Short mmCIF file of C-alpha atoms in Angstrom, two decimals:
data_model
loop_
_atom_site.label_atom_id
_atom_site.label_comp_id
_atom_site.label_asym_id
_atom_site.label_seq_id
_atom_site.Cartn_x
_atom_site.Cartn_y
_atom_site.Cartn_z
CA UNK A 1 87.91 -24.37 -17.95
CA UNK A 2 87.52 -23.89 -21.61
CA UNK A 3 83.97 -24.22 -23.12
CA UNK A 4 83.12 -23.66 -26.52
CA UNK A 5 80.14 -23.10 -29.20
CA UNK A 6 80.41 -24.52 -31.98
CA UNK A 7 77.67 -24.75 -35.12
CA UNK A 8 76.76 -23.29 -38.69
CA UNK A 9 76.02 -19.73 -39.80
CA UNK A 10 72.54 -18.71 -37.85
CA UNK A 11 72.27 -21.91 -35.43
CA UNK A 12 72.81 -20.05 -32.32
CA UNK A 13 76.04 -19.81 -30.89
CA UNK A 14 75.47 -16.17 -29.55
CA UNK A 15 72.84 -16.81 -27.88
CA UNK A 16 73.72 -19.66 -26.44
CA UNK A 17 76.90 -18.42 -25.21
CA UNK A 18 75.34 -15.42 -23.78
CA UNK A 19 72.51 -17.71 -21.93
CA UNK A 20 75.49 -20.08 -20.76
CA UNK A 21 77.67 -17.22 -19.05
CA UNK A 22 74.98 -15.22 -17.71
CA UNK A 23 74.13 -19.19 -15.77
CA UNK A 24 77.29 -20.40 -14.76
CA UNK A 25 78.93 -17.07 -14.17
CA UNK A 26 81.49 -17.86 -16.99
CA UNK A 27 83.47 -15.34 -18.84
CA UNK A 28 82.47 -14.47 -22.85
CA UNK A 29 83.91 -14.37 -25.79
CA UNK A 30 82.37 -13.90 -28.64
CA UNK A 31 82.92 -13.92 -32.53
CA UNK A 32 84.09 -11.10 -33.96
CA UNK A 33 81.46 -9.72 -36.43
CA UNK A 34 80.70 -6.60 -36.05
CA UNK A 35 83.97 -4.62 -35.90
CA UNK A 36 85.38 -7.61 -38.68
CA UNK A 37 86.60 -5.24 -41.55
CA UNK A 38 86.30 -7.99 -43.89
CA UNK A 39 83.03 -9.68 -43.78
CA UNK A 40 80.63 -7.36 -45.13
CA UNK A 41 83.12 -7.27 -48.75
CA UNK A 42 83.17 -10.81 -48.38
CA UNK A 43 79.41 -11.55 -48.67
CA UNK A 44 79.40 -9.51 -51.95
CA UNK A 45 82.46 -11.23 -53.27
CA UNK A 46 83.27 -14.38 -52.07
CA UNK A 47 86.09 -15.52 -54.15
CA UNK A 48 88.01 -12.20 -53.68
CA UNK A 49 88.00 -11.87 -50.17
CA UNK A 50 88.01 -15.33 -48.61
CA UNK A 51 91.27 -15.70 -47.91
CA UNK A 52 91.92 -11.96 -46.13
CA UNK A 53 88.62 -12.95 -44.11
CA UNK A 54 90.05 -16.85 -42.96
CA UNK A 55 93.35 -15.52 -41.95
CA UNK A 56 91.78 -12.39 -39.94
CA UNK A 57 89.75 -15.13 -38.40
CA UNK A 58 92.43 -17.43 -37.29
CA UNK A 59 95.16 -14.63 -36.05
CA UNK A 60 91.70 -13.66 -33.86
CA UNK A 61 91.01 -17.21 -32.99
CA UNK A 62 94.37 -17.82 -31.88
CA UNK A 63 95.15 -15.06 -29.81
CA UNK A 64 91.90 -15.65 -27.85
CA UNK A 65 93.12 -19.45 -27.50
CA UNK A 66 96.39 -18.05 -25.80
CA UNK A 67 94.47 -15.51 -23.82
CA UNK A 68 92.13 -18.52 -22.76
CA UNK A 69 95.22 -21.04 -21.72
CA UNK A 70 96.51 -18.20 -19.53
CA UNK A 71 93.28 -17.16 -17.66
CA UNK A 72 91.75 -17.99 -14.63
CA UNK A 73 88.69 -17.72 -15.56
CA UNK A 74 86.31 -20.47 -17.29
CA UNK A 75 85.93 -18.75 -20.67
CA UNK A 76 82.99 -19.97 -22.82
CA UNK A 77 83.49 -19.07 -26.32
CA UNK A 78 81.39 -18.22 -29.73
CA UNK A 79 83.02 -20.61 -32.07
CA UNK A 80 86.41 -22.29 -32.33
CA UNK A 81 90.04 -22.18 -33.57
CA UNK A 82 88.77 -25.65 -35.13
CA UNK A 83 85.75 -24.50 -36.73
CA UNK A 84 87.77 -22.00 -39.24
CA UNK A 85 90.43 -24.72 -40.44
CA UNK A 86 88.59 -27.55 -40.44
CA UNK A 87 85.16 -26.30 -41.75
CA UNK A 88 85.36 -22.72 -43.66
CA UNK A 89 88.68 -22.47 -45.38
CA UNK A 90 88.37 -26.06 -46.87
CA UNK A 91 84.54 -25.39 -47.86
CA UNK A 92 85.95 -22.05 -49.65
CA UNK A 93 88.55 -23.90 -51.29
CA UNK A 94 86.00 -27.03 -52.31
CA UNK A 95 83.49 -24.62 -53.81
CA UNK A 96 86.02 -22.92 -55.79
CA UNK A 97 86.26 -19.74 -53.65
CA UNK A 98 89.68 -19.80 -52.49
CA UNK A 99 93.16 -20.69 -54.67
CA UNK A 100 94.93 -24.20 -53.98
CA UNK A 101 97.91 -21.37 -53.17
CA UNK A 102 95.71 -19.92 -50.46
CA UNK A 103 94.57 -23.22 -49.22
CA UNK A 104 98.09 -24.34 -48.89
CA UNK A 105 100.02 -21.10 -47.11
CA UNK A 106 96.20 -21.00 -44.95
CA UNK A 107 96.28 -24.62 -44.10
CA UNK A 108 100.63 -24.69 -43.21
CA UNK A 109 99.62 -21.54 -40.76
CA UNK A 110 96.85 -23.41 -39.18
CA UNK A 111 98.77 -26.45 -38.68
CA UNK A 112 101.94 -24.53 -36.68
CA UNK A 113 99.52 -22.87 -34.50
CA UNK A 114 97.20 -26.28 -33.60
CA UNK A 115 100.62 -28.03 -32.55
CA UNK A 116 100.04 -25.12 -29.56
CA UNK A 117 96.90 -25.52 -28.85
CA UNK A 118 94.44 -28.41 -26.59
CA UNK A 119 90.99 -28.99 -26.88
CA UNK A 120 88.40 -27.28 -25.08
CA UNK A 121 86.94 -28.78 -21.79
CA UNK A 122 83.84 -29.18 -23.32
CA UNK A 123 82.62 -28.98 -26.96
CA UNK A 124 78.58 -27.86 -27.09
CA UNK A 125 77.54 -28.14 -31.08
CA UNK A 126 74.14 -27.11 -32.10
CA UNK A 127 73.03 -29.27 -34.58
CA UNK A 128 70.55 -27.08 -37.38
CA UNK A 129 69.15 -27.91 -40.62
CA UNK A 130 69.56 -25.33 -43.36
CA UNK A 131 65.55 -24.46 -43.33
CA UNK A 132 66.03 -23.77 -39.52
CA UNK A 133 69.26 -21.61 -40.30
CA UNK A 134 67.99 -19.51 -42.84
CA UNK A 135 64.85 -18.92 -40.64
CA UNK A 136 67.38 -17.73 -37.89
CA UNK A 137 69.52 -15.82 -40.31
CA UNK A 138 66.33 -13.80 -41.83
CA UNK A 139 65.32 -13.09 -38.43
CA UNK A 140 68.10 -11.37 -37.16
CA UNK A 141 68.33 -9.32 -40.33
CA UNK A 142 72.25 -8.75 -40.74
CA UNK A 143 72.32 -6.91 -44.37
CA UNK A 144 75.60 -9.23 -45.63
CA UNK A 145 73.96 -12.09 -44.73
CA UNK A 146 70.42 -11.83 -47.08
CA UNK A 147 72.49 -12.77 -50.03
CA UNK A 148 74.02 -16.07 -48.80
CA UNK A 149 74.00 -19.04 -51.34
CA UNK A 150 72.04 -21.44 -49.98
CA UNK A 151 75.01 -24.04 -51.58
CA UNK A 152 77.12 -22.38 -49.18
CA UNK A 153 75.02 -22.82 -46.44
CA UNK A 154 74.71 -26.76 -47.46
CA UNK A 155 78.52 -27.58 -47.86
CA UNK A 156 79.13 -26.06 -44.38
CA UNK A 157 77.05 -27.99 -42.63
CA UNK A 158 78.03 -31.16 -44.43
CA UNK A 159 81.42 -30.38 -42.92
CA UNK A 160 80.27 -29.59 -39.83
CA UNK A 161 78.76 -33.12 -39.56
CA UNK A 162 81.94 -35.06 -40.91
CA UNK A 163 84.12 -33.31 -38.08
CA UNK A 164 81.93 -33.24 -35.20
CA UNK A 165 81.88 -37.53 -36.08
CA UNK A 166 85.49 -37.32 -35.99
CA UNK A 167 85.39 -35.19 -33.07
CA UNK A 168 87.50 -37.01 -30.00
CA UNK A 169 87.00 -34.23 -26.76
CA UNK A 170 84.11 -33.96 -24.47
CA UNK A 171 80.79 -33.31 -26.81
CA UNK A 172 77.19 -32.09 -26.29
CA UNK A 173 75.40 -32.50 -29.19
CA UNK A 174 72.43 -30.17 -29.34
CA UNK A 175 69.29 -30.46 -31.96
CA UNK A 176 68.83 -26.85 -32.94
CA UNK A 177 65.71 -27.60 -34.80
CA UNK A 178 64.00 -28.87 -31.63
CA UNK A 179 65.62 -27.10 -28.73
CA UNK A 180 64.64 -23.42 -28.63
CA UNK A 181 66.86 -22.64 -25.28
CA UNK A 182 66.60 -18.92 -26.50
CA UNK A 183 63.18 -18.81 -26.36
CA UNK A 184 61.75 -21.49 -24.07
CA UNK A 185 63.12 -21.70 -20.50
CA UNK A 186 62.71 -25.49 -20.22
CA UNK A 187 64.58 -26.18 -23.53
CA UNK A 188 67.47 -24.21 -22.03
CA UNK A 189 67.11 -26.29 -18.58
CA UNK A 190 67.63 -29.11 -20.76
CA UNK A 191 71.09 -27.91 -22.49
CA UNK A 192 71.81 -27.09 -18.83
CA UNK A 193 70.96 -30.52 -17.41
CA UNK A 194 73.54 -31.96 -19.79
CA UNK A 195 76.28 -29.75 -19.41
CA UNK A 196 75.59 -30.20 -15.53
CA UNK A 197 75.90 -34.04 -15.93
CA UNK A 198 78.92 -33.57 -18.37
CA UNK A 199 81.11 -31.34 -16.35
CA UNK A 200 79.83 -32.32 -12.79
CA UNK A 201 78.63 -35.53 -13.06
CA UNK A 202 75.21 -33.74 -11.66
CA UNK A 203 71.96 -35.55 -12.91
CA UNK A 204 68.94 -33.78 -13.05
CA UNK A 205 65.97 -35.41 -10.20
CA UNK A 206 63.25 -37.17 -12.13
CA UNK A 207 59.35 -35.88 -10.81
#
């Protein structure tokens, strides 16, 4: 099986995904940030570097979404193919931060490789106000990410909530503002209780 995390800068995916596979058994994989050779230049310039930073993301993306369609494992992974097309590259381009000729050659590539690829097993989005994402963001003190535009922040999430509406696989919708699964135990029985009832059809006994 195919699971995937999928939710805005600072909502949780990590450690959610971490949580998830150390439960279930599941194999990783998670985004590539710290060896990314692009992200830390494009925090400080934006316009410059979005486009060399979307189309390192989606050659990753898509060779872990062959990888995943070959293995025999049940991968869970840190953000999606999806996420990158759907949400980033066309918030970039809205804000002004990446050409209509870099939209276009970006969104032609994207489109090729989705004809080759299905939809995970099950999607799991963590749903996170921006308050609750720059909290999370502060906290785990990543130098590139102090100087994020709060505007950023807010157009990304407003596309996040257009396509998970649209969204037509298997969907967990999780309230990141509520739920502290990395934290409290019996918030992360509770993402766990779904997924059970999702995948399994299991139903957690009521005491």
């Amino acid at each position: 099986m195919h699971i995937a995390i999928a939710g805005n800068i600072g909502s949780g995916k990590t450690t959610l995904t971490r949580l998830l596979a150390r439960r279930y058994g599941w194999t990783p994989r998670y985004e590539p940030v710290d060896n990314n050779p692009y992200l830390e230049d494009f925090y400080s310039d934006m316009k410059r570097w979005s486009f060399n930073l979307q189309i390192y993301f989606l050659n990753k993306r898509f060779k872990e979404v062959v990888e995943i369609s070959r293995s025999e494992d049940t991968i869970i992974q840190d953000r999606t193919i999806f996420e990158d097309a759907r949400i980033f590259a066309p918030n970039l381009h809205g804000q002004g931060m990446m050409s209509d000729r870099d939209f276009q050659n970006y969104t032609d590539l994207f489109d090729l490789m989705i004809s080759l690829v299905k939809l995970p097993d099950l999607m799991i989005y963590i749903r996170s106000s921006i308050p609750t994402l720059v909290e999370q963001i502060q906290k785990r003190g990543r130098e590139y990410e102090q100087s994020m535009r709060l505007d950023y922040l807010k157009g990304l999430e407003d596309r996040y909530e257009k396509w998970i509406a649209e969204y037509r696989g298997p969907l967990i919708i999780i309230d990141g503002d509520t739920c502290k699964f990395g934290d409290n135990p019996k918030d992360l029985q509770h993402v766990i209780d779904l997924i059970d009832a999702k995948l399994f059809g299991l139903f957690p006994i009521e005491h």
